Every structure is written in structure tokens, then in C-alpha cells.
Backbone as JSON, one array per atom type, in Angstrom:
{
  "sequence": "MPPRFQPSSCNALLRQAIDLRRLYRHAARQCEPGLRVVLNESAQTLDLLIADLQAQRRAEGGTPRRHGSWRGVGRRHLAGWLVRLAARPDNAWIRALAYQEAALLGAFERAIATAPAPDTLALRRQLSRLRDIHLDLDNLGGAARY",
  "N": [[7.17, 8.71, -30.97], [6.74, 9.03, -27.5], [8.39, 7.53, -24.72], [7.17, 5.15, -22.71], [5.75, 4.45, -19.44], [7.39, 1.79, -17.8], [6.02, -1.33, -18.07], [6.56, -3.29, -16.4], [7.33, -1.72, -14.31], [4.89, -0.35, -13.55], [3.42, -2.78, -12.93], [4.92, -3.91, -10.76], [4.59, -1.98, -8.85], [1.64, -2.14, -8.58], [1.59, -4.75, -7.32], [2.83, -4.3, -5.06], [1.14, -2.52, -3.7], [-1.14, -3.89, -3.66], [-0.42, -6.04, -1.77], [-0.13, -4.13, 0.41], [-2.54, -3.43, 0.72], [-3.86, -5.77, 1.45], [-2.6, -6.41, 4.07], [-3.52, -4.11, 5.39], [-6.18, -4.99, 5.68], [-6.03, -7.48, 6.89], [-4.74, -6.51, 9.4], [-6.81, -4.88, 10.24], [-8.75, -6.86, 10.87], [-7.84, -7.71, 13.27], [-7.44, -5.74, 15.08], [-8.65, -3.31, 17.75], [-12.23, -1.89, 17.6], [-12.31, 1.09, 16.88], [-9.8, 1.57, 15.66], [-9.99, -0.17, 13.55], [-11.82, 0.94, 11.8], [-10.56, 3.07, 10.78], [-8.39, 1.76, 9.55], [-9.7, 0.15, 7.79], [-10.71, 2.3, 6.01], [-8.39, 3.09, 5.14], [-7.74, 0.93, 3.42], [-9.74, 1.14, 1.65], [-9.24, 3.22, 0.39], [-6.87, 2.52, -0.9], [-7.84, 0.47, -2.58], [-8.91, 2.14, -4.47], [-6.73, 3.42, -5.53], [-5.39, 1.2, -6.43], [-7.43, 0.27, -8.66], [-7.43, 2.41, -10.24], [-4.54, 2.22, -11.14], [-4.56, -0.24, -12.26], [-6.25, 0.62, -14.5], [-4.85, 2.3, -15.76], [-3.08, 0.78, -16.82], [-4.37, -1.12, -18.41], [-5.51, 0.7, -20.39], [-3.03, 1.41, -21.65], [-2.71, -1.29, -23.14], [-1.73, -3.12, -21.81], [-1.63, -5.98, -19.41], [-2.92, -5.73, -16.49], [-1.51, -6.56, -13.16], [-3.23, -8.52, -10.68], [-3.01, -9.62, -8.36], [-1.32, -10.02, -5.29], [2.28, -10.16, -4.18], [4.4, -13.16, -3.34], [6.27, -12.46, -1.53], [4.68, -10.67, 0.03], [2.75, -11.99, 1.16], [4.29, -13.44, 2.92], [5.32, -11.47, 4.33], [2.85, -10.39, 5.68], [2.21, -12.83, 7.12], [4.74, -12.7, 8.97], [4.31, -10.24, 10.34], [1.97, -10.79, 11.7], [2.46, -12.84, 13.39], [4.73, -11.38, 14.93], [3.07, -9.37, 16.1], [1.34, -10.82, 17.81], [3.36, -11.26, 19.77], [3.89, -8.83, 20.96], [3.31, -6.37, 23.48], [1.56, -4.3, 23.06], [-0.68, -4.71, 20.76], [-2.28, -3.33, 18.89], [-0.59, -1.18, 18.47], [1.71, -2.32, 17.4], [0.7, -3.18, 15.01], [0.34, -0.71, 13.69], [2.78, 0.27, 13.58], [3.87, -1.9, 11.97], [2.51, -1.55, 9.57], [3.2, 1.03, 8.87], [5.8, 0.81, 8.34], [5.65, -0.75, 5.65], [4.19, 0.95, 4.27], [5.76, 2.84, 4.04], [7.5, 2.06, 2.45], [6.08, 1.58, 0.23], [5.45, 4.09, -0.46], [8.1, 5.16, -0.98], [8.61, 3.79, -3.31], [6.65, 4.62, -5.16], [7.67, 7.17, -5.48], [10.23, 6.99, -6.69], [9.44, 5.81, -8.83], [8.11, 7.82, -10.02], [10.2, 9.53, -10.52], [11.66, 8.49, -12.32], [9.86, 7.97, -14.57], [8.57, 9.13, -17.81], [7.19, 12.13, -18.78], [4.32, 12.2, -19.36], [3.3, 10.14, -18.05], [3.9, 10.73, -15.39], [2.07, 12.39, -14.18], [-0.6, 10.7, -13.71], [0.66, 9.17, -11.75], [1.72, 10.91, -9.78], [-0.93, 11.84, -8.99], [-1.74, 9.48, -7.75], [0.03, 9.38, -5.58], [-0.48, 11.34, -4.14], [-2.51, 10.42, -2.87], [-1.49, 8.24, -1.47], [-0.05, 9.86, 0.2], [-1.87, 10.88, 1.72], [-2.95, 8.75, 3.18], [-0.61, 8.01, 4.71], [-0.08, 10.17, 6.04], [-2.54, 9.74, 7.83], [-1.86, 7.47, 9.14], [0.53, 8.17, 10.28], [-0.29, 10.09, 11.99], [-1.7, 8.16, 13.54], [0.32, 6.71, 14.68], [1.54, 8.53, 16.04], [-0.05, 9.31, 18.16], [-0.05, 6.74, 19.39], [2.18, 6.4, 20.93], [1.98, 7.7, 23.26]],
  "CA": [[6.12, 8.23, -29.91], [7.39, 9.16, -26.53], [8.83, 6.37, -24.1], [5.96, 4.82, -21.78], [6.26, 3.92, -18.26], [7.65, 0.56, -18.18], [4.99, -2.09, -17.51], [7.24, -3.76, -15.2], [7.31, -0.93, -13.04], [3.7, -0.38, -13.14], [3.05, -4.03, -12.4], [5.6, -3.83, -9.31], [3.66, -0.91, -7.78], [0.45, -2.98, -8.17], [1.89, -5.74, -6.46], [3.09, -3.85, -3.65], [-0.05, -1.69, -3.49], [-2.04, -5.05, -3.22], [-0.06, -6.42, -0.71], [-0.25, -3.13, 1.6], [-3.96, -3.35, 0.99], [-4.25, -7.09, 2.16], [-2.03, -6.2, 5.24], [-4.31, -3.33, 6.2], [-7.4, -5.68, 5.94], [-5.35, -8.34, 8.15], [-4.64, -5.87, 10.53], [-8.25, -4.3, 10.63], [-9.6, -7.69, 11.32], [-7.54, -7.86, 14.59], [-7.5, -4.34, 15.99], [-9.93, -2.54, 18.37], [-13.09, -1.18, 16.71], [-12.06, 2.48, 16.18], [-8.75, 1.49, 14.92], [-10.51, -0.93, 12.63], [-12.43, 1.85, 11.08], [-9.49, 3.78, 9.92], [-7.66, 0.86, 8.57], [-10.61, -0.12, 6.55], [-11.03, 3.2, 5.22], [-7.2, 3.25, 4.27], [-7.72, -0.1, 2.6], [-10.59, 1.4, 0.42], [-8.3, 4.03, -0.6], [-5.76, 1.63, -1.55], [-8.56, 0.03, -3.66], [-9.22, 3.42, -5.53], [-5.46, 3.42, -6.04], [-5.17, -0.03, -7.36], [-8.2, 0.21, -9.63], [-6.75, 3.53, -11.12], [-3.43, 1.86, -11.73], [-4.95, -1.25, -13.32], [-7.17, 1.15, -15.58], [-3.95, 3.01, -16.63], [-2.21, -0.39, -17.66], [-5.36, -1.61, -19.52], [-5.31, 1.64, -21.24], [-1.63, 1.25, -22.38], [-2.86, -2.21, -23.79], [-1.21, -4.3, -21.11], [-2.4, -6.84, -18.54], [-2.43, -5.54, -14.98], [-1.62, -7.6, -12.18], [-4.5, -8.55, -9.99], [-2.41, -10.18, -7.24], [0.09, -9.51, -4.65], [3.42, -11.01, -4.19], [4.47, -14.04, -2.21], [6.8, -11.61, -0.35], [3.77, -9.79, 0.73], [2.17, -13.02, 1.96], [5.31, -13.77, 3.99], [5.5, -10.17, 5.32], [1.72, -10.6, 6.28], [2.09, -13.69, 8.19], [5.51, -12.27, 9.84], [3.71, -9.35, 10.82], [1.14, -11.42, 12.54], [3.27, -13.65, 14.45], [5.15, -10.57, 15.81], [2.16, -8.6, 16.85], [1.12, -11.61, 19.05], [4.3, -11.25, 20.8], [3.87, -7.34, 21.39], [2.61, -6.04, 24.52], [0.38, -3.54, 22.66], [-0.86, -5.49, 19.42], [-2.58, -2.32, 17.95], [0.85, -0.39, 18.11], [2.58, -2.97, 16.62], [0.1, -3.2, 13.75], [0.51, 0.61, 13.14], [4.15, 0.07, 13.15], [3.99, -2.57, 10.54], [1.79, -1.01, 8.44], [3.93, 2.45, 8.63], [7.02, 0.36, 7.54], [5.48, -1.23, 4.63], [3.58, 2.02, 3.76], [6.9, 3.93, 3.67], [8.31, 1.42, 1.17], [5.31, 1.76, -1.12], [5.61, 5.6, -0.9], [9.4, 5.49, -1.74], [8.76, 2.91, -4.72], [6.22, 5.7, -6.11], [8.51, 8.59, -5.6], [11.17, 6.46, -7.57], [8.91, 5.54, -10.27], [7.85, 9.28, -10.69], [11.6, 10.05, -10.72], [12.28, 7.77, -13.64], [8.85, 8.12, -15.51], [8.3, 9.96, -18.67], [6.53, 13.08, -18.3], [2.91, 11.98, -19.5], [2.88, 9.19, -16.85], [3.92, 11.22, -13.99], [0.62, 13.0, -13.71], [-1.4, 9.89, -13.04], [1.62, 8.74, -10.98], [1.31, 11.95, -9.13], [-2.27, 11.64, -8.2], [-1.85, 8.3, -6.63], [1.26, 9.62, -4.64], [-1.27, 12.05, -3.22], [-3.66, 9.47, -2.13], [-0.42, 7.54, -0.41], [0.43, 10.57, 1.35], [-3.07, 11.08, 2.72], [-2.9, 7.36, 3.93], [0.48, 7.89, 5.31], [-0.65, 11.22, 7.12], [-3.29, 9.14, 8.87], [-1.17, 6.55, 9.6], [1.33, 8.83, 11.23], [-1.07, 10.51, 13.28], [-2.21, 7.11, 14.61], [1.44, 6.26, 15.33], [2.02, 9.49, 17.2], [-0.98, 8.94, 19.22], [0.06, 5.47, 19.93], [3.38, 6.47, 21.45], [1.71, 8.27, 24.51]],
  "C": [[6.98, 8.46, -28.67], [7.59, 7.88, -25.75], [7.5, 6.36, -22.94], [6.47, 4.5, -20.33], [6.39, 2.56, -18.59], [6.59, -0.34, -17.19], [5.45, -2.91, -16.29], [7.15, -3.1, -13.82], [5.84, -0.74, -12.5], [3.34, -1.66, -12.43], [3.73, -4.37, -10.86], [4.68, -2.8, -8.61], [2.52, -1.51, -7.58], [0.6, -3.83, -7.28], [1.93, -5.37, -5.0], [1.93, -3.07, -2.96], [-1.21, -2.9, -2.92], [-1.8, -5.71, -1.83], [-0.11, -5.51, 0.48], [-1.8, -3.36, 1.88], [-4.33, -4.57, 1.93], [-3.59, -6.77, 3.86], [-2.92, -5.42, 6.05], [-5.76, -4.05, 6.5], [-6.91, -6.62, 7.18], [-5.44, -7.5, 9.37], [-6.12, -5.21, 11.23], [-9.0, -5.34, 11.34], [-9.29, -8.13, 12.73], [-7.26, -6.85, 15.61], [-8.79, -4.19, 16.63], [-10.83, -1.87, 17.26], [-12.85, 0.01, 16.0], [-10.86, 2.51, 15.42], [-9.11, 0.79, 13.51], [-11.16, -0.04, 11.53], [-11.56, 2.59, 10.14], [-8.62, 2.84, 9.0], [-8.52, 0.53, 7.47], [-10.72, 1.12, 5.62], [-9.57, 3.42, 4.37], [-7.13, 1.96, 3.18], [-8.72, 0.33, 1.15], [-10.0, 2.52, -0.28], [-7.29, 3.6, -1.32], [-6.55, 0.95, -2.79], [-9.02, 1.02, -4.81], [-7.81, 3.3, -6.37], [-5.08, 2.34, -7.05], [-6.0, -0.24, -8.72], [-7.76, 1.33, -10.79], [-5.45, 3.06, -11.93], [-3.83, 0.62, -12.68], [-5.76, -0.71, -14.65], [-6.02, 1.59, -16.71], [-3.17, 1.96, -17.32], [-3.03, -1.07, -18.67], [-5.45, -0.64, -20.63], [-4.19, 1.64, -22.11], [-1.7, -0.09, -23.13], [-2.22, -3.31, -23.02], [-2.42, -5.0, -20.23], [-2.0, -6.44, -17.05], [-2.44, -6.47, -14.08], [-2.89, -7.26, -11.05], [-4.2, -9.17, -8.54], [-1.28, -9.85, -6.56], [1.23, -10.43, -4.86], [3.6, -12.08, -3.06], [5.44, -13.62, -1.08], [5.74, -11.2, 0.46], [2.82, -10.84, 1.71], [2.94, -13.1, 3.24], [5.41, -12.56, 4.82], [4.22, -10.0, 6.2], [1.66, -11.38, 7.68], [3.36, -13.39, 9.28], [4.89, -11.35, 10.59], [2.58, -9.79, 11.99], [1.7, -12.28, 13.68], [4.1, -12.4, 15.34], [4.28, -9.65, 16.73], [1.63, -9.61, 18.06], [1.94, -11.5, 20.1], [4.28, -9.9, 21.21], [2.92, -7.52, 22.46], [1.34, -5.19, 23.95], [0.24, -3.89, 21.18], [-1.15, -4.16, 18.52], [-1.45, -1.49, 17.38], [1.62, -0.97, 17.33], [1.96, -3.14, 15.18], [0.48, -1.89, 12.88], [1.98, 0.63, 12.86], [4.72, -0.8, 11.94], [3.68, -2.3, 9.24], [2.48, 0.37, 7.83], [5.05, 1.78, 7.91], [6.62, -0.13, 6.13], [4.68, 0.03, 3.64], [4.62, 3.09, 2.98], [7.63, 3.46, 2.41], [7.41, 1.59, -0.16], [5.62, 3.23, -1.56], [6.74, 5.79, -1.53], [9.41, 4.87, -3.16], [7.8, 3.98, -5.66], [6.74, 6.66, -6.3], [9.59, 8.17, -6.56], [10.56, 6.34, -8.95], [8.46, 6.9, -10.92], [9.08, 9.94, -11.25], [12.08, 9.66, -12.19], [11.29, 7.64, -14.93], [8.67, 8.95, -16.47], [7.36, 10.92, -18.21], [4.93, 12.69, -18.33], [2.65, 11.01, -18.46], [3.13, 9.7, -15.52], [2.87, 11.83, -13.48], [-0.18, 12.03, -13.23], [-0.51, 9.37, -11.75], [1.43, 9.5, -9.34], [0.22, 11.81, -8.24], [-2.48, 10.71, -7.4], [-1.05, 8.65, -5.43], [0.34, 10.57, -3.73], [-2.17, 11.44, -2.28], [-2.61, 8.91, -1.18], [-0.28, 8.37, 0.53], [-0.64, 10.91, 2.26], [-3.23, 9.68, 3.73], [-1.99, 7.7, 5.13], [0.42, 9.07, 6.4], [-1.4, 10.74, 8.28], [-2.73, 8.29, 9.6], [-0.04, 7.19, 10.83], [0.92, 9.4, 12.35], [-1.3, 9.66, 14.39], [-0.82, 6.71, 15.37], [1.88, 7.35, 16.45], [1.17, 9.47, 18.4], [-0.56, 7.67, 19.89], [1.08, 5.52, 20.98], [3.08, 7.05, 22.96], [0.57, 7.34, 25.42]]
}
């Protein structure tokens, strides 16, 4: 039997994705309406990604994580405090989201590099979703600089 993707790695990706989704929703509640729509769409894409990862974990006979981490809660509160101090709150949210998103993207890329071949297909599918979100946020970040 070929080695499977480490359950702890899958659950770590799940926690990080759940943390990012919560950060997106938190930011969306505090941003202007146009940006709110984009951030909510990204959160919905993360919903799909999380559901797929959880289904993959269940299919392997494991128990998927359903909650984020305590670090994610701390990051969300810290981002909220820093945004209140910013001259342009929407731009600050975009930067905070971009930073956390890049961390999740890197975690997925590292997981793909170390996972056995059967598991990389599912992770690559999720990686393409993450890259789409990242592209949207990168476009917002570029527009926010001007």
C-alpha cells in the first residue's frame, strides 16, 4: 500500500484554511460594500476548498478538523486592531489578507512537494482555487496602491 498524505498535514492545512476564511469574513464585515462582495466570494471559494479537504480526510477514514487554530484567532484580532490604526482601512485589510493567503499558498505548495503521488492530484486542484483567490487579491492590492 502506498504511503498516504499525513493526516496531521491535512488537518494543518484545514486549520490554516479555516483561519483564512474567518479572516476574510471578518474583513468583509468591516469593508466598503464593493470590496465586501469580493471578500465574501473569496470566503465562499475557501468554503469549497475546506469542504473538499474535509471530504478527502473522511474518505481516508480520518476525522477532519472543523475549527481553526488559536493562532488564527489571535491573528484576526491583531489584524483588526492594526486596521483601526490605518489611514486606509480597506487597504490594510487587503495587505493582512494577502499575507495570510501567501502563507496558506506556501503551505499547500510544501504539502504537494512532500505528499505521495495519489494525494497530489487533490491538493493541486485545491491549489488552483487558492491561486485564483490570490490573483483576485493581488489585483485588489494593485488597485489599492494608486
